[in-house]
PDB file of C-alpha atoms in Angstrom:
ATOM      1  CA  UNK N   7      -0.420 -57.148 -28.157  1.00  0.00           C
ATOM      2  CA  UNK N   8       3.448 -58.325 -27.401  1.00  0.00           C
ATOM      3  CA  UNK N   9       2.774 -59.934 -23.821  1.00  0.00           C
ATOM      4  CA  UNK N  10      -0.802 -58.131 -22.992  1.00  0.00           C
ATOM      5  CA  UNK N  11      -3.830 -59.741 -23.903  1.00  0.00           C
ATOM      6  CA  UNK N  12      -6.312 -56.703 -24.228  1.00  0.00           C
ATOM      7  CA  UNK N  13      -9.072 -58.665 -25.563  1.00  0.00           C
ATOM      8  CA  UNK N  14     -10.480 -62.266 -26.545  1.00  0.00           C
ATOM      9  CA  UNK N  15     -11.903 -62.870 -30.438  1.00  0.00           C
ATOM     10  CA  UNK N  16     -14.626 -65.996 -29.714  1.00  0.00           C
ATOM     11  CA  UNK N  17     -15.713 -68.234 -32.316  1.00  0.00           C
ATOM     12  CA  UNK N  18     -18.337 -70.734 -31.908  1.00  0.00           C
ATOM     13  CA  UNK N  19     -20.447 -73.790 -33.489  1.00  0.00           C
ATOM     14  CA  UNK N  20     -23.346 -76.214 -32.585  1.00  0.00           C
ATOM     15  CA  UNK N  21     -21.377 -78.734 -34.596  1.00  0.00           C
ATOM     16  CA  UNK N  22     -18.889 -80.987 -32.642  1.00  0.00           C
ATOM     17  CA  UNK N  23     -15.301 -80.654 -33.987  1.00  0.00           C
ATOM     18  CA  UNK N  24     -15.804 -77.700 -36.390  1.00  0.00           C
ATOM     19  CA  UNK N  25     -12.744 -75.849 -36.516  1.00  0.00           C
ATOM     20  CA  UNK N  26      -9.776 -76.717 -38.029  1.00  0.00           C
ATOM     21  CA  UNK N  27      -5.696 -75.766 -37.301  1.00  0.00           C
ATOM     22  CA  UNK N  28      -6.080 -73.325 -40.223  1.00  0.00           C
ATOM     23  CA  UNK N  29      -9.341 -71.650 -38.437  1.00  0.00           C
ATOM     24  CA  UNK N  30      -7.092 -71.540 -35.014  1.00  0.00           C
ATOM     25  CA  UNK N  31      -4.211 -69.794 -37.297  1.00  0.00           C
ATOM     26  CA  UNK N  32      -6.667 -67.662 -39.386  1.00  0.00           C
ATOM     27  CA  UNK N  33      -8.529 -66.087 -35.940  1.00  0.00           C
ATOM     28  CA  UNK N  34      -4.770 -66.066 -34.354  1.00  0.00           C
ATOM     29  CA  UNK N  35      -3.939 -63.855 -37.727  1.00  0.00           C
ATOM     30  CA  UNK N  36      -7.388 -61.890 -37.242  1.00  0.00           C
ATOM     31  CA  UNK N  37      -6.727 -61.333 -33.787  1.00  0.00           C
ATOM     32  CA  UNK N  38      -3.446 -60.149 -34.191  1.00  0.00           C
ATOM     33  CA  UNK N  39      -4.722 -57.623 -36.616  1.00  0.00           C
ATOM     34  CA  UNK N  40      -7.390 -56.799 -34.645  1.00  0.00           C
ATOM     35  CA  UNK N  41      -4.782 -55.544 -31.851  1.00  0.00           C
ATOM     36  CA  UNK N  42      -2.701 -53.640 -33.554  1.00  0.00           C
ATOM     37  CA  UNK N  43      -6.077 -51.589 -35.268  1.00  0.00           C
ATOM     38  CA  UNK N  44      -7.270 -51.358 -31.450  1.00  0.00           C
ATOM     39  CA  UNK N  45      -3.270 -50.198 -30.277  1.00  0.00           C
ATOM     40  CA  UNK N  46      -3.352 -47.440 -33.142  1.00  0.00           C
ATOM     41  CA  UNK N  47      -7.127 -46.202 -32.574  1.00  0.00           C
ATOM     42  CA  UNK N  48      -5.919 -45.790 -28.666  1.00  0.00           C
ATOM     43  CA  UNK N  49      -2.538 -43.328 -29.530  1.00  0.00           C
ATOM     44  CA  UNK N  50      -4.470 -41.571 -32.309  1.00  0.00           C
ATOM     45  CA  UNK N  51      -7.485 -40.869 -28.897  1.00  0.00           C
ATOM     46  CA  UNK N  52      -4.528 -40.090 -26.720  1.00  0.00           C
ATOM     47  CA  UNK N  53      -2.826 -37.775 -29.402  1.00  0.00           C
ATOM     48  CA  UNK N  54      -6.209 -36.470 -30.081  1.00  0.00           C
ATOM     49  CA  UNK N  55      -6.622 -35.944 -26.409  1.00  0.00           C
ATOM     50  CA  UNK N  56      -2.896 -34.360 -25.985  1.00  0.00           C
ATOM     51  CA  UNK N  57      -3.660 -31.841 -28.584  1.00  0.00           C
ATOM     52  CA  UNK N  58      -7.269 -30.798 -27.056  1.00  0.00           C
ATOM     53  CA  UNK N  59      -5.470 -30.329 -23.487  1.00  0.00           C
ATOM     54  CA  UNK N  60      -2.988 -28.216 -25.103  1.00  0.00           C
ATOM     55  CA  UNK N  61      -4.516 -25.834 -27.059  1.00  0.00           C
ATOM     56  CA  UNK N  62      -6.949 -25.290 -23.665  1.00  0.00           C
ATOM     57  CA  UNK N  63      -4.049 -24.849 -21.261  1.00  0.00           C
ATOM     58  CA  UNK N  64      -2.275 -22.529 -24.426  1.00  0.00           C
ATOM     59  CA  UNK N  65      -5.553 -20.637 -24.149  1.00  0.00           C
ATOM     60  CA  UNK N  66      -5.686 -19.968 -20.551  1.00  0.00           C
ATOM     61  CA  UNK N  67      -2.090 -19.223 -20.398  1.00  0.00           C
ATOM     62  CA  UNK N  68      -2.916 -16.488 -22.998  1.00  0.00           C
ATOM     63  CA  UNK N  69      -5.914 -15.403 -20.608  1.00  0.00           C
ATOM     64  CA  UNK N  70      -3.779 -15.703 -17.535  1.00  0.00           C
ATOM     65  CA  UNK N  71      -1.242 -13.190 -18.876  1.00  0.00           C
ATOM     66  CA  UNK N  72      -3.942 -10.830 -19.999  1.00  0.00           C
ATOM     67  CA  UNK N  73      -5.175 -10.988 -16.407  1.00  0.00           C
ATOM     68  CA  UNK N  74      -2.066  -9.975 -15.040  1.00  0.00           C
ATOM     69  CA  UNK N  75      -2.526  -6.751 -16.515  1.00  0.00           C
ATOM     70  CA  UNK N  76      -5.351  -5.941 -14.112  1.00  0.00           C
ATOM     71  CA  UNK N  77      -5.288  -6.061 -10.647  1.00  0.00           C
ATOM     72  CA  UNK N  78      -8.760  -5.574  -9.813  1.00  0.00           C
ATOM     73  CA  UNK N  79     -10.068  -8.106  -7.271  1.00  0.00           C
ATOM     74  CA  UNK N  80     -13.794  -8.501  -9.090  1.00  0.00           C
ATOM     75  CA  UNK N  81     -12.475  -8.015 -12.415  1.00  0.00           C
ATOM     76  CA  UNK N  82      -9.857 -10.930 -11.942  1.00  0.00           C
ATOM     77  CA  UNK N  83     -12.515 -13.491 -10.483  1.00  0.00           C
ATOM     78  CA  UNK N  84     -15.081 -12.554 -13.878  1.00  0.00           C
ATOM     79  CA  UNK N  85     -11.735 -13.228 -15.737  1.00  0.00           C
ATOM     80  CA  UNK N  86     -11.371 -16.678 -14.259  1.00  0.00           C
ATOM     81  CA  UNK N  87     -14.934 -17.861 -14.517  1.00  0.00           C
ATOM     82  CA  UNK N  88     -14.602 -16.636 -18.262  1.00  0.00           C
ATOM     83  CA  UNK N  89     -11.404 -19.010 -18.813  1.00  0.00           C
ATOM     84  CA  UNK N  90     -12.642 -21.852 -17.476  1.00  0.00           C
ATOM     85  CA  UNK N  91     -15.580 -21.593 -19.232  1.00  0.00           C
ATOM     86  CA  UNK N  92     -13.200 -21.838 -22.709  1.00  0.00           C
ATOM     87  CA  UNK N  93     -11.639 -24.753 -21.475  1.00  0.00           C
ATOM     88  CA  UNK N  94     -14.140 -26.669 -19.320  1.00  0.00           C
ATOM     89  CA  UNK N  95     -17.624 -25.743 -20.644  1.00  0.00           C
ATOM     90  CA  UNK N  96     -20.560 -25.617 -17.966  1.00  0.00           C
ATOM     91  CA  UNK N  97     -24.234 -24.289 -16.928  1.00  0.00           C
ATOM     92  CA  UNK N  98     -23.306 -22.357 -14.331  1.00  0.00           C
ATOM     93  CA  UNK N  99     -19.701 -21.883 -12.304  1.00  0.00           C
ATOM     94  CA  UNK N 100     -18.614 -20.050  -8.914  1.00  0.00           C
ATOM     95  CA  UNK N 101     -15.358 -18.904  -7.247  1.00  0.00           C
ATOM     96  CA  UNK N 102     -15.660 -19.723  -3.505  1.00  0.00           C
ATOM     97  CA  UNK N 103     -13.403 -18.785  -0.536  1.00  0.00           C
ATOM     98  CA  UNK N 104     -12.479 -20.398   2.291  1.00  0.00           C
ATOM     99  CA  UNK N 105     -12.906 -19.412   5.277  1.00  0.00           C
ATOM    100  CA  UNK N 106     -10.693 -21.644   7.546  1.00  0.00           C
ATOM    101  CA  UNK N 107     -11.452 -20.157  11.211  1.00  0.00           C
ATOM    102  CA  UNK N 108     -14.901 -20.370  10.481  1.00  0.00           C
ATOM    103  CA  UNK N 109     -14.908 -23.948   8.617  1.00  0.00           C
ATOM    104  CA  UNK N 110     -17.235 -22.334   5.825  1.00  0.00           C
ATOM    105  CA  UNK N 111     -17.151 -21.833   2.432  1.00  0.00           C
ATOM    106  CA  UNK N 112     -18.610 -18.972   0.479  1.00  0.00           C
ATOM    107  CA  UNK N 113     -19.819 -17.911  -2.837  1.00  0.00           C
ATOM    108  CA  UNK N 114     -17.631 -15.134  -4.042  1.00  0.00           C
ATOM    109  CA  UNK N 115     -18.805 -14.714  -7.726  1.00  0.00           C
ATOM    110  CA  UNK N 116     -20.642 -16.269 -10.427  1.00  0.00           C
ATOM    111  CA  UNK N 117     -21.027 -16.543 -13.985  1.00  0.00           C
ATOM    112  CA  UNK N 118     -23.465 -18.631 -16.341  1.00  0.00           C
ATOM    113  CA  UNK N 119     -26.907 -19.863 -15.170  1.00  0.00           C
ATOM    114  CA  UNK N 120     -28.943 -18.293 -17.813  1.00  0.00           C
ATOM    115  CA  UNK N 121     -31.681 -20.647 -16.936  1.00  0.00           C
ATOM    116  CA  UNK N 122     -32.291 -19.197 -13.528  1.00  0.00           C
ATOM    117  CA  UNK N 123     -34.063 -16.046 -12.847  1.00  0.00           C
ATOM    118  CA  UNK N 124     -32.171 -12.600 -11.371  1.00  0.00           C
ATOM    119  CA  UNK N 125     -33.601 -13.212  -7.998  1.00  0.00           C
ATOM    120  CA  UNK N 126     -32.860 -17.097  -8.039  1.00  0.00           C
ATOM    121  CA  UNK N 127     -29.226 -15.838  -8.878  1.00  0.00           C
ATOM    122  CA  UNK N 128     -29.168 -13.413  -6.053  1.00  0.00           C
ATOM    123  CA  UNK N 129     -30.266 -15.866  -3.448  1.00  0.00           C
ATOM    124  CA  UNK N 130     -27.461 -18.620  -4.076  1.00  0.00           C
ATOM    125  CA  UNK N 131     -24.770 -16.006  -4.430  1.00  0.00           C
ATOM    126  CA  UNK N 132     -25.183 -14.931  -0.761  1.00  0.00           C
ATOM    127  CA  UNK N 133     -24.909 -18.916   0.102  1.00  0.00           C
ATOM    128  CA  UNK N 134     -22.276 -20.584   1.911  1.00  0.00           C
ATOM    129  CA  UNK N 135     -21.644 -23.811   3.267  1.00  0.00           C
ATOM    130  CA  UNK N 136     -20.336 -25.402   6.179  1.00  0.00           C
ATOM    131  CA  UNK N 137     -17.618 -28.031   5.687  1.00  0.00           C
ATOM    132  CA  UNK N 138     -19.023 -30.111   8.115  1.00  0.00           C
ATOM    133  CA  UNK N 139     -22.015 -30.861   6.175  1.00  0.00           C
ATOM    134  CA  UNK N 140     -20.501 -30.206   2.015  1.00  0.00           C
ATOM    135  CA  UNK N 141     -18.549 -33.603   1.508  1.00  0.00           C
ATOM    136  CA  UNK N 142     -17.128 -32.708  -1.942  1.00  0.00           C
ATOM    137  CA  UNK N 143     -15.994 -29.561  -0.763  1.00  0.00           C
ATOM    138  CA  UNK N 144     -14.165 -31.230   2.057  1.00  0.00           C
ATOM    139  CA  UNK N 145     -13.229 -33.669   0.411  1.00  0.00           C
ATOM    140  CA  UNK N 146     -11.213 -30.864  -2.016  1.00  0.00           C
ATOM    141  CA  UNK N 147      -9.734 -29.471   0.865  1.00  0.00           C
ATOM    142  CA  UNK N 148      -8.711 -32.486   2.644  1.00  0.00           C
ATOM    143  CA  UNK N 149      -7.057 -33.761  -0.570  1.00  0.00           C
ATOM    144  CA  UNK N 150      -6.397 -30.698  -2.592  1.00  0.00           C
ATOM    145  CA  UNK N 151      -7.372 -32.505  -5.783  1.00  0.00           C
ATOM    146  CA  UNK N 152     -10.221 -31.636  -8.150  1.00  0.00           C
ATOM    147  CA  UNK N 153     -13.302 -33.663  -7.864  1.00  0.00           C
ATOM    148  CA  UNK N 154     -16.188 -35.128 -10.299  1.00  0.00           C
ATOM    149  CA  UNK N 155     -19.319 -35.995  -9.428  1.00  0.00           C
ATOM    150  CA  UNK N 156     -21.394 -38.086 -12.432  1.00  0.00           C
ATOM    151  CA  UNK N 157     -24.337 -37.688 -10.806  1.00  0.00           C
ATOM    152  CA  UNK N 158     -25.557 -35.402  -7.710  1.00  0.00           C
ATOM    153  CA  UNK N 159     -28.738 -37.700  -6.747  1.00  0.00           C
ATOM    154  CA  UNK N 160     -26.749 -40.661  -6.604  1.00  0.00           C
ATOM    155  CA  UNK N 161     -23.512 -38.588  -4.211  1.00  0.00           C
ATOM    156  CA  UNK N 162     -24.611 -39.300  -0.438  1.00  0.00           C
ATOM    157  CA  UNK N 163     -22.769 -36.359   0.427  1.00  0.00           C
ATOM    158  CA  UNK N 164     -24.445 -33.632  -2.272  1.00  0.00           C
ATOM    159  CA  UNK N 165     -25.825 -30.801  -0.263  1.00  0.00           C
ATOM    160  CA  UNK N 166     -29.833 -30.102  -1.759  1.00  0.00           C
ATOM    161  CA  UNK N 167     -30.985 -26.760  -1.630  1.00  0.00           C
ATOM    162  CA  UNK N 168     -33.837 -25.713  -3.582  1.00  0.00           C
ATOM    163  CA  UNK N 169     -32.220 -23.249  -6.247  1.00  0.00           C
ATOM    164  CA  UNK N 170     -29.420 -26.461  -7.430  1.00  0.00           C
ATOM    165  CA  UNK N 171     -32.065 -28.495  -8.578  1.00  0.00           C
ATOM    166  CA  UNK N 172     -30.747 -28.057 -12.293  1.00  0.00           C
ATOM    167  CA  UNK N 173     -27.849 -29.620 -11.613  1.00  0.00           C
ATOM    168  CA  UNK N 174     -27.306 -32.775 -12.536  1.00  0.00           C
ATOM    169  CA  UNK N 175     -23.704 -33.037 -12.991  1.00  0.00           C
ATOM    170  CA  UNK N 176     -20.511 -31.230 -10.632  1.00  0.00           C
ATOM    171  CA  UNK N 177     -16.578 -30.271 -11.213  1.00  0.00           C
ATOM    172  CA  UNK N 178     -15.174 -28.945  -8.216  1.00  0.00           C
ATOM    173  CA  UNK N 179     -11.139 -28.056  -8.689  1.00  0.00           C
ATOM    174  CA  UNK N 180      -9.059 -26.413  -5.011  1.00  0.00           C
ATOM    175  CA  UNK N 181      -6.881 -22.856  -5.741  1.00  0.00           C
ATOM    176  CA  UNK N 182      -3.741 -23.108  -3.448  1.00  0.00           C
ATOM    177  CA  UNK N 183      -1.639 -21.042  -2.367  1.00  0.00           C
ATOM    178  CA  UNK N 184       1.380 -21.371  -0.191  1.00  0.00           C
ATOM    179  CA  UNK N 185       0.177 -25.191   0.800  1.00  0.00           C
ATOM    180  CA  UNK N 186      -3.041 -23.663   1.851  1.00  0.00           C
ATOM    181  CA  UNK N 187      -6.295 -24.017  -0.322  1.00  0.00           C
ATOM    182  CA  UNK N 188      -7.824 -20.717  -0.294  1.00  0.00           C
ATOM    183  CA  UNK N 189     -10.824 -20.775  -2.850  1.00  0.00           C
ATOM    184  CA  UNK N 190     -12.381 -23.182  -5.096  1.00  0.00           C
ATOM    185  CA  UNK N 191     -14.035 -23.175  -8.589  1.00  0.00           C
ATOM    186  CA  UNK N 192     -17.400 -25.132  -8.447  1.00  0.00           C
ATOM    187  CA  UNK N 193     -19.038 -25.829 -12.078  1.00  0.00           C
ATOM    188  CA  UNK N 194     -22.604 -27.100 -12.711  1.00  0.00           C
ATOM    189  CA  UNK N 195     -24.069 -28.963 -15.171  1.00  0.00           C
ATOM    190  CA  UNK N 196     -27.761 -29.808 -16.377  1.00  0.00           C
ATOM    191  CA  UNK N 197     -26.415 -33.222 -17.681  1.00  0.00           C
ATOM    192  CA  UNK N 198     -25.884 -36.326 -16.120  1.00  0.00           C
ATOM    193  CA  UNK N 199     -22.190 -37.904 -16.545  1.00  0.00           C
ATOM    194  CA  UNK N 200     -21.373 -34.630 -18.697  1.00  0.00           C
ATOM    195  CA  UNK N 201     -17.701 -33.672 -16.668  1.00  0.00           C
ATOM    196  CA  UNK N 202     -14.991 -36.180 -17.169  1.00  0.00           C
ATOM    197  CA  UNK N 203     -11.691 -36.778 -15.851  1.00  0.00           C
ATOM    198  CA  UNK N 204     -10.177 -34.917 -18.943  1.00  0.00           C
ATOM    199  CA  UNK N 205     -12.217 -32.253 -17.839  1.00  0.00           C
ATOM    200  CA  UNK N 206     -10.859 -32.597 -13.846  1.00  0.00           C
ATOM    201  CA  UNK N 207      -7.076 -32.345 -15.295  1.00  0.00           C
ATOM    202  CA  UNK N 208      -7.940 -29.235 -17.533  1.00  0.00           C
ATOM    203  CA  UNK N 209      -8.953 -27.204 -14.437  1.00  0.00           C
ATOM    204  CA  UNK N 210      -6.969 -28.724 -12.390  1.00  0.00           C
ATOM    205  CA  UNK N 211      -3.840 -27.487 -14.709  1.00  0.00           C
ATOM    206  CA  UNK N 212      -5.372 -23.842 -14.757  1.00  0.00           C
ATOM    207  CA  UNK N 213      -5.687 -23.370 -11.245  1.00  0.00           C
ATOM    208  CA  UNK N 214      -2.045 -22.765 -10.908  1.00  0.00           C
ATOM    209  CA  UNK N 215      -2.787 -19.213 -13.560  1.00  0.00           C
ATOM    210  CA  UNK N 216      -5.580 -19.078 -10.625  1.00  0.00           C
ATOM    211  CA  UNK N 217      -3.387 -19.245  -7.574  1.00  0.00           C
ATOM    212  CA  UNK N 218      -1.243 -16.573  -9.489  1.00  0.00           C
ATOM    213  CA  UNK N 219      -3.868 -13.882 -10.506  1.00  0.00           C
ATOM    214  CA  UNK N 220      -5.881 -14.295  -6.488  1.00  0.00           C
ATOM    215  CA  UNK N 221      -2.174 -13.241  -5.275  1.00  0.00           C
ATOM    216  CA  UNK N 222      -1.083 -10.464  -7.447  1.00  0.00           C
ATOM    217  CA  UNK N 223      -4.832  -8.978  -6.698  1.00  0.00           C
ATOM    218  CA  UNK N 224      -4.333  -9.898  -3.199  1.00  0.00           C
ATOM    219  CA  UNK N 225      -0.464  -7.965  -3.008  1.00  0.00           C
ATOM    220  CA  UNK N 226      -1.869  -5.165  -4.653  1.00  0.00           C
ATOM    221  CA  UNK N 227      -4.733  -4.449  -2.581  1.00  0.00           C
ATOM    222  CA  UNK N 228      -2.453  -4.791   0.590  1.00  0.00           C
ATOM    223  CA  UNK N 229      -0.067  -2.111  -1.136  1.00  0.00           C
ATOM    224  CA  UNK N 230      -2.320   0.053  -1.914  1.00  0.00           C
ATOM    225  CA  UNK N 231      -4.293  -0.026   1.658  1.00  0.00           C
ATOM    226  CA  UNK N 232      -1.271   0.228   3.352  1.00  0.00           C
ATOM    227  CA  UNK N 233      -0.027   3.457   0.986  1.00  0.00           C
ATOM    228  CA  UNK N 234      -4.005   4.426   2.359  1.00  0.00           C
ATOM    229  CA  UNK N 235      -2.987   4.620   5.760  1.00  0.00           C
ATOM    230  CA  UNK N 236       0.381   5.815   5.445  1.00  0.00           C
ATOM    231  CA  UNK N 237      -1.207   8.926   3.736  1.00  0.00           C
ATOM    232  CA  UNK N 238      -3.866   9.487   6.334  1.00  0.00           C
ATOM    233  CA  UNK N 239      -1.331   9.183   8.895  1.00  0.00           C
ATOM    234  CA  UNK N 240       1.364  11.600   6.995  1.00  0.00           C
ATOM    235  CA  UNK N 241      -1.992  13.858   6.498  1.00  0.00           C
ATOM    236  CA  UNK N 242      -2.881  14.014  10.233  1.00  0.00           C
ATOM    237  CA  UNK N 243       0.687  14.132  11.222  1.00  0.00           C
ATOM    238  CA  UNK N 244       0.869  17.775   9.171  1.00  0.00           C
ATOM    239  CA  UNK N 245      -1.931  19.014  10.366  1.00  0.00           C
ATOM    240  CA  UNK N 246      -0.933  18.159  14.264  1.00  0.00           C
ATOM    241  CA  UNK N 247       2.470  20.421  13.708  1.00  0.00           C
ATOM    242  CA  UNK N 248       0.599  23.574  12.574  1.00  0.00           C
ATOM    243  CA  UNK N 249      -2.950  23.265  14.263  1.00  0.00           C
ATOM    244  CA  UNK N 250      -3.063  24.868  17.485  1.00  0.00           C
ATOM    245  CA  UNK N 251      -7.734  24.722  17.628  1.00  0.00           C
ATOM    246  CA  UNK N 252      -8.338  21.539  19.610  1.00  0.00           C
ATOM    247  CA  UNK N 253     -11.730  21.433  18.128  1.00  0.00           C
ATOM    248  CA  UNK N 254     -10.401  21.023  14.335  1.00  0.00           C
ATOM    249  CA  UNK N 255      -7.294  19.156  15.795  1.00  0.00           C
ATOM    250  CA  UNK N 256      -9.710  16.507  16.656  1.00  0.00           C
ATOM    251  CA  UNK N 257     -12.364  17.260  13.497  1.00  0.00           C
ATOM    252  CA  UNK N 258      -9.041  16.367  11.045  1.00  0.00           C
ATOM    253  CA  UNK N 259      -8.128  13.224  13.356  1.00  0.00           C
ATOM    254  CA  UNK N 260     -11.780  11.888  13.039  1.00  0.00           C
ATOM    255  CA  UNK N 261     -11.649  12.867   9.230  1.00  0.00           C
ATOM    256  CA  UNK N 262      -8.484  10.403   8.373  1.00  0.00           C
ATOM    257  CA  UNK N 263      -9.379   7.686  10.879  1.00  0.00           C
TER     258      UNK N 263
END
């Protein structure tokens, strides 16, 4: 196709001198048909593609503004889950954080896994991992791009615990903020080979909406702890300039510790 050759057309015979310069000129013709039907069925895949990626990432820009309308920490990570869901579909998916100082990382919340029972559920929420020992999820951290795994059996690194023997299939995408990855969204399949690279650059483009919503929730809880404190202080800081009792001087201290 112009100067690449993106495939070979081979014709052959048991008899000794069977083709002629009109057979070379007729498969030269063939071929170059052949190329241009292969060139067009490639843009009309990658148009195809184009248009799937964008209505997805259209989609979860839609959910990411609805999200900014609640600053709710445990609200905003069901919100997530539930968008990548519409864009990337899986089994079962978790939100983990990070916990740098301690080199672990730790289920935060999950959604899916209606094949597992409550107390199955229950069990590998309270899980975490140590980076050490998790190679994708270091891996993610170390190169703060998302990751697919075809198949966990054949992964040397794939961490086996009793309650992920479903899975079959992994997408593992790092939320950063500020040059720092902070969380990460881990989705399961039952299927081998089922998450694809189109799949990796789906999440991978919604984790920026991510980033965003984890740090509005994050701002807002720090405002409103600190606006906490400032009234407990302001409180006790009344009650000092009019209580004279030491006993309920130190009852009202205690009280807005």
């Amino acid at each position: 196709l112009g100067e690449r050759i993106i495939g070979v057309i081979s014709i052959e015979s048991e008899l000794p001198n069977a083709f002629s310069e009109a057979d070379e000129r007729l498969t030269a013709t063939l071929a170059n048909q052949a190329a241009s039907a292969i060139e067009n069925a490639r843009l009309y895949e990658a148009e195809r593609k184009q248009h799937r990626m964008s209505d997805a990432l259209r989609d979860a820009l839609h959910a990411g503004a609805l999200m900014s309308t609640s600053l709710d920490f445990e609200t905003i990570l069901d919100r997530l889950l539930e968008t990548v869901k519409r864009i990337v579909p899986f089994a079962g998916g978790t939100m983990m954080f990070v916990d740098h100082e301690q080199r672990r990382v730790r289920i935060t919340k999950m959604h899916g896994y209606k094949m597992l029972k409550k107390e199955m559920i229950e069990k590998i929420s309270s899980y975490s991992f140590d980076l050490s020992t998790a190679e994708n999820l270091r891996w993610m951290l170390d190169n703060k791009q998302p990751l697919v795994i075809s198949d966990v059996r054949q992964y040397p690194g794939w961490v086996r615990i009793p309650e992920s023997e479903f899975i079959r299939s992994w997408l593992g995408a790092p939320i950063i903020i500020n040059g720092q990855v902070i969380a990460l969204f881990s989705l399961d399949s039952t299927e081998t080979n089922f998450f694809t690279e189109e799949h990796a650059e789906l999440l991978q483009a919604f984790t920026g909406q991510a980033s965003l919503a984890l740090q509005n929730a994050r701002l807002f809880d720090e405002t409103a702890q600190r606006a906490l404190e400032f009234a407990s202080l302001y409180q006790t800081s009344s009650f000092l300039s009019t209580e004279n009792e030491l006993d309920s001087l130190l009852q009202n201290i205690v009280d807005n510790a």
